XYZ file of C-alpha atoms in Angstrom:
51
model
C 56.784 176.426 134.618
C 54.538 177.577 131.806
C 57.626 177.843 129.612
C 58.273 174.154 130.287
C 54.786 173.242 129.103
C 52.916 173.025 132.402
C 49.250 173.995 132.333
C 47.951 176.914 134.344
C 45.933 174.445 136.406
C 49.072 172.485 137.302
C 50.954 175.659 138.202
C 48.077 176.905 140.365
C 47.794 173.550 142.154
C 51.533 173.460 142.843
C 51.284 176.928 144.409
C 48.133 176.040 146.335
C 46.036 178.751 144.678
C 43.062 179.011 142.331
C 43.647 179.434 138.579
C 41.798 182.762 138.742
C 44.177 183.997 141.427
C 47.144 182.828 139.367
C 45.833 184.733 136.325
C 45.025 187.823 138.420
C 48.508 188.126 139.884
C 50.673 186.525 137.188
C 48.690 187.062 133.986
C 51.416 189.006 132.223
C 54.054 186.413 133.084
C 51.774 183.606 131.892
C 51.083 185.411 128.607
C 54.573 186.735 127.896
C 56.896 184.420 129.806
C 57.880 182.352 126.781
C 58.807 185.425 124.731
C 60.692 186.974 127.642
C 62.693 183.802 128.230
C 63.515 183.500 124.523
C 64.739 187.116 124.549
C 66.950 186.352 127.569
C 68.470 183.303 125.877
C 69.079 185.139 122.587
C 70.634 188.056 124.481
C 72.912 185.706 126.378
C 74.102 183.958 123.230
C 74.603 187.201 121.302
C 76.841 188.544 124.089
C 78.968 185.388 124.030
C 79.477 185.266 120.262
C 82.212 187.528 118.890
C 81.245 189.679 115.943
């Protein structure tokens, strides 16, 4: 959800938890999710393209 541009407050509300709880349990995903998703997409495309 963060990758799609949602705020941490919106994500926390949709899960029914406090922003602090969201950060406590998902801090790494919130901080690195965009980079991880980009790496997944690049990896997918590089496997599909012949060299």
